[in-house]
Amino acid sequence: MSFDLGPALLFCPADRPERFAGALHKADAVILDLEDAVLPVAKAQARENLLAADLDPSRVIVRVNAPDTDHFADDLAAVARTPFRMVMVAKSEDPAALDAFDDQFRLIALCETARGVHHAGAIAAHPRTVALMWGAEDLVASLGGMSSRYSDGRYRDVARTARAQVLLASGACGKTAIDAVHLDIEDLDGLASEAADAVASGFGATACIHPKQVAVIREAYRPDDATLSWAQAVLAAADGERGVFRFDGRMIDEPVLRHARAVIARG
């Protein structure tokens, strides 16, 4: 099982069904959110909205409440009655909790607490996990902190460490890593910088909370013409070569060729 929905994943509150189609149209996939975006009193109606949603199931992710909450069982029952089979599990901490899903589901485990990040490797190794995502604000809250970022917008070291741990755990298990949302909607330059770093580091997608962020993320993940031309040329030059070879003044080996293949895949 794999994750192949595209780079820009847009959250949409499940209690706002009038936004579902528009969100899906604007992004590569929509994350219909039953968790933090929906107040407790609105969760039952949000589940009903899922049942009534007429959306392409191949491009829909449903975020359910954490396994240790009272809402989890009801979320599971509702999703089972829909055609949607990609589920994001909020505040994933225990890989055993993912056994609640049968093998028809593909899971995105959201590691957004200290315990979840600590267990990211075991969570990534679960057979129904296809991707991991991390979250900064819940992580810092789980530590008793107050902010994931410095006043200039940079992540604090604890957030950067968690981001790296989730990326490494995903890669070690051959799963996709999804970068966290950028909460400052107007800070498109900051989002562009973070998304560029995400793709350079190995993330497969970035989640977002507003439609205006979609184009910025897509642009960051799309290789520019010069990079794409380099990748095509170096792979063509590698045809028939054995081991390390020289290309355009640079020594080329298998890791560089893997970088080039990743560029082509995003082109």
XYZ file of C-alpha atoms in Angstrom:
267
model
C 0.000 0.000 0.000
C 1.245 3.507 -0.798
C 0.422 7.170 -0.469
C 0.212 8.946 -3.805
C -2.325 11.766 -3.490
C -0.073 14.692 -4.370
C 1.761 17.373 -2.409
C -1.007 19.731 -1.202
C -3.482 18.287 1.311
C -6.177 20.738 2.439
C -7.997 20.416 5.760
C -11.743 21.069 5.743
C -13.995 20.924 8.845
C -16.453 18.061 8.511
C -19.209 20.242 9.954
C -18.985 22.524 6.891
C -20.312 20.304 4.084
C -20.851 23.303 1.803
C -17.050 23.563 1.586
C -16.286 19.930 0.748
C -16.453 20.067 -3.051
C -14.628 23.386 -3.279
C -11.803 22.203 -1.040
C -11.363 19.044 -3.069
C -11.381 21.010 -6.324
C -8.654 23.368 -5.095
C -6.255 20.816 -3.579
C -4.705 17.464 -4.449
C -6.707 15.851 -1.653
C -9.063 17.050 1.048
C -8.808 16.078 4.722
C -12.333 16.035 6.146
C -11.715 16.784 9.801
C -13.776 15.224 12.577
C -11.285 16.212 15.263
C -10.007 19.637 16.350
C -11.874 21.657 13.719
C -15.239 20.423 15.014
C -16.726 21.290 18.404
C -17.958 18.327 20.493
C -21.595 19.344 20.055
C -21.193 19.308 16.257
C -19.380 15.998 15.874
C -22.498 13.862 15.409
C -23.698 16.089 12.560
C -20.197 16.103 11.075
C -20.345 12.303 10.866
C -23.693 12.549 9.098
C -22.125 14.977 6.653
C -19.509 12.340 5.819
C -22.240 9.839 5.013
C -23.913 12.310 2.663
C -20.714 13.521 0.958
C -20.547 12.899 -2.794
C -16.792 13.091 -3.351
C -14.147 11.087 -5.172
C -13.062 8.653 -2.435
C -9.599 8.269 -3.948
C -8.844 11.908 -3.048
C -10.441 12.081 0.400
C -8.795 11.606 3.787
C -10.895 11.540 6.950
C -9.245 12.674 10.166
C -10.768 10.846 13.115
C -10.431 11.645 16.793
C -7.677 10.058 18.865
C -8.104 6.373 19.766
C -8.285 7.136 23.493
C -11.253 9.522 23.143
C -14.958 8.825 23.475
C -15.460 9.947 19.865
C -13.148 7.391 18.245
C -15.557 4.438 18.094
C -18.333 6.600 16.643
C -15.938 8.029 14.058
C -14.854 4.538 13.066
C -18.429 3.346 12.698
C -19.295 6.349 10.539
C -16.277 6.035 8.250
C -17.004 2.330 7.749
C -20.363 3.326 6.224
C -18.717 5.622 3.666
C -16.580 4.846 0.600
C -13.634 6.682 2.180
C -10.768 4.373 3.112
C -7.874 6.752 3.766
C -7.994 7.723 7.445
C -5.791 10.109 9.405
C -5.610 9.039 13.047
C -5.182 12.034 15.330
C -2.702 11.905 18.209
C -1.420 8.443 17.336
C 0.663 7.121 20.220
C 0.214 3.354 20.401
C 0.604 1.204 17.269
C -1.723 -1.397 18.805
C -4.567 1.138 18.625
C -4.319 1.040 14.827
C -5.495 -2.582 14.928
C -9.010 -1.156 15.294
C -8.952 -0.695 11.507
C -9.269 -3.704 9.232
C -7.099 -4.168 6.167
C -9.392 -2.263 3.823
C -8.146 0.990 5.371
C -4.944 2.926 4.669
C -3.811 4.983 7.641
C -1.993 8.272 8.073
C -0.777 8.328 11.666
C -0.544 11.828 13.081
C 2.358 11.877 15.554
C 1.690 15.102 17.399
C 2.453 14.345 21.048
C 5.696 13.539 22.802
C 4.599 9.918 23.148
C 3.552 9.717 19.509
C 6.872 11.061 18.263
C 8.720 8.748 20.657
C 6.877 5.757 19.155
C 6.991 6.990 15.553
C 9.108 4.056 14.374
C 6.714 1.433 15.682
C 3.723 3.380 14.364
C 5.318 3.669 10.914
C 5.978 -0.069 10.897
C 2.287 -0.923 11.368
C 1.071 -2.782 8.259
C -1.859 -0.414 7.663
C 0.185 2.761 8.001
C 1.008 4.362 4.651
C 2.157 7.742 5.938
C 3.111 9.678 9.045
C 2.395 13.330 9.695
C 3.642 15.426 12.563
C 2.018 18.380 14.331
C 3.835 21.156 16.161
C 1.252 22.793 18.390
C -0.160 19.653 20.010
C 3.398 18.401 20.446
C 4.491 21.445 22.405
C 1.246 21.401 24.405
C 1.926 17.771 25.345
C 5.240 18.917 26.814
C 3.666 21.727 28.798
C 5.103 24.363 26.466
C 3.451 27.446 25.034
C 4.694 27.932 21.470
C 6.311 25.846 18.758
C 7.971 28.854 17.101
C 10.212 31.772 17.928
C 8.936 35.312 17.397
C 10.576 35.406 13.942
C 8.548 32.373 12.824
C 11.290 29.747 13.042
C 10.462 26.447 14.704
C 11.945 25.869 18.141
C 14.478 23.062 18.367
C 12.014 20.633 19.946
C 9.665 21.019 16.982
C 12.474 20.606 14.464
C 13.637 17.482 16.297
C 10.139 15.972 16.175
C 9.820 16.838 12.493
C 13.095 15.059 11.750
C 12.158 12.024 13.859
C 8.870 11.558 12.017
C 10.604 11.939 8.654
C 13.288 9.405 9.589
C 10.763 6.912 10.996
C 8.723 7.160 7.801
C 11.744 6.682 5.576
C 13.034 3.753 7.597
C 9.753 1.916 6.993
C 9.288 2.994 3.383
C 6.308 5.181 4.240
C 5.505 8.742 3.170
C 6.126 11.669 5.522
C 3.708 14.621 5.526
C 4.834 17.996 6.800
C 2.783 19.994 9.298
C 0.489 22.901 8.512
C 1.716 26.496 8.468
C -0.768 28.272 10.737
C 0.059 31.830 9.655
C -2.165 31.967 6.577
C -0.815 35.321 5.375
C 2.832 34.262 5.668
C 3.118 32.751 2.209
C 6.876 33.416 2.038
C 7.387 31.451 5.238
C 5.231 28.635 3.898
C 7.183 28.604 0.631
C 10.460 28.318 2.533
C 9.189 25.502 4.739
C 7.667 23.617 1.812
C 10.905 23.926 -0.169
C 12.802 22.542 2.805
C 10.229 19.753 3.155
C 10.662 18.500 -0.398
C 14.455 18.865 -0.247
C 14.486 16.845 2.982
C 12.265 14.032 1.703
C 8.694 14.823 2.717
C 6.115 13.606 0.229
C 3.393 16.156 0.959
C 2.502 19.174 3.083
C -0.840 19.734 4.771
C -2.502 23.152 4.730
C -5.467 24.951 6.222
C -6.397 27.535 3.569
C -6.881 27.300 -0.220
C -4.391 30.139 -0.862
C -1.652 27.888 0.541
C -2.205 25.157 -2.059
C -0.460 26.883 -4.976
C 2.542 27.754 -2.804
C 2.982 24.129 -1.757
C 2.564 22.808 -5.293
C 5.166 25.240 -6.599
C 7.643 24.184 -3.926
C 7.257 20.495 -4.734
C 7.416 21.004 -8.494
C 11.029 20.977 -9.784
C 12.037 23.980 -11.862
C 13.001 23.537 -15.495
C 16.735 23.605 -14.811
C 16.529 20.945 -12.116
C 14.283 18.770 -14.258
C 16.631 19.085 -17.229
C 19.600 18.155 -15.036
C 17.799 15.056 -13.734
C 16.862 13.925 -17.225
C 20.380 14.488 -18.512
C 22.159 12.730 -15.654
C 19.882 9.706 -15.889
C 20.437 9.549 -19.648
C 24.185 9.754 -19.077
C 23.969 6.929 -16.538
C 22.580 4.557 -19.138
C 25.312 2.057 -19.844
C 27.601 3.364 -17.123
C 28.838 1.112 -14.328
C 29.392 2.430 -10.823
C 30.638 5.975 -10.312
C 31.055 8.230 -13.347
C 31.722 11.887 -14.091
C 28.998 14.162 -15.439
C 29.220 17.911 -15.995
C 32.227 18.151 -13.695
C 30.623 16.204 -10.856
C 31.088 12.650 -9.702
C 27.799 10.748 -9.957
C 26.957 7.674 -7.910
C 23.766 5.838 -6.964
C 22.587 8.286 -4.267
C 22.777 11.133 -6.803
C 20.849 9.033 -9.305
C 18.177 8.425 -6.682
C 17.925 12.190 -6.195
C 17.472 12.552 -9.953
C 14.755 9.887 -10.039
C 12.921 11.698 -7.216
C 13.033 14.911 -9.266
C 11.575 13.135 -12.303
C 8.823 11.647 -10.165
C 7.795 15.148 -9.085
C 8.105 16.677 -12.534
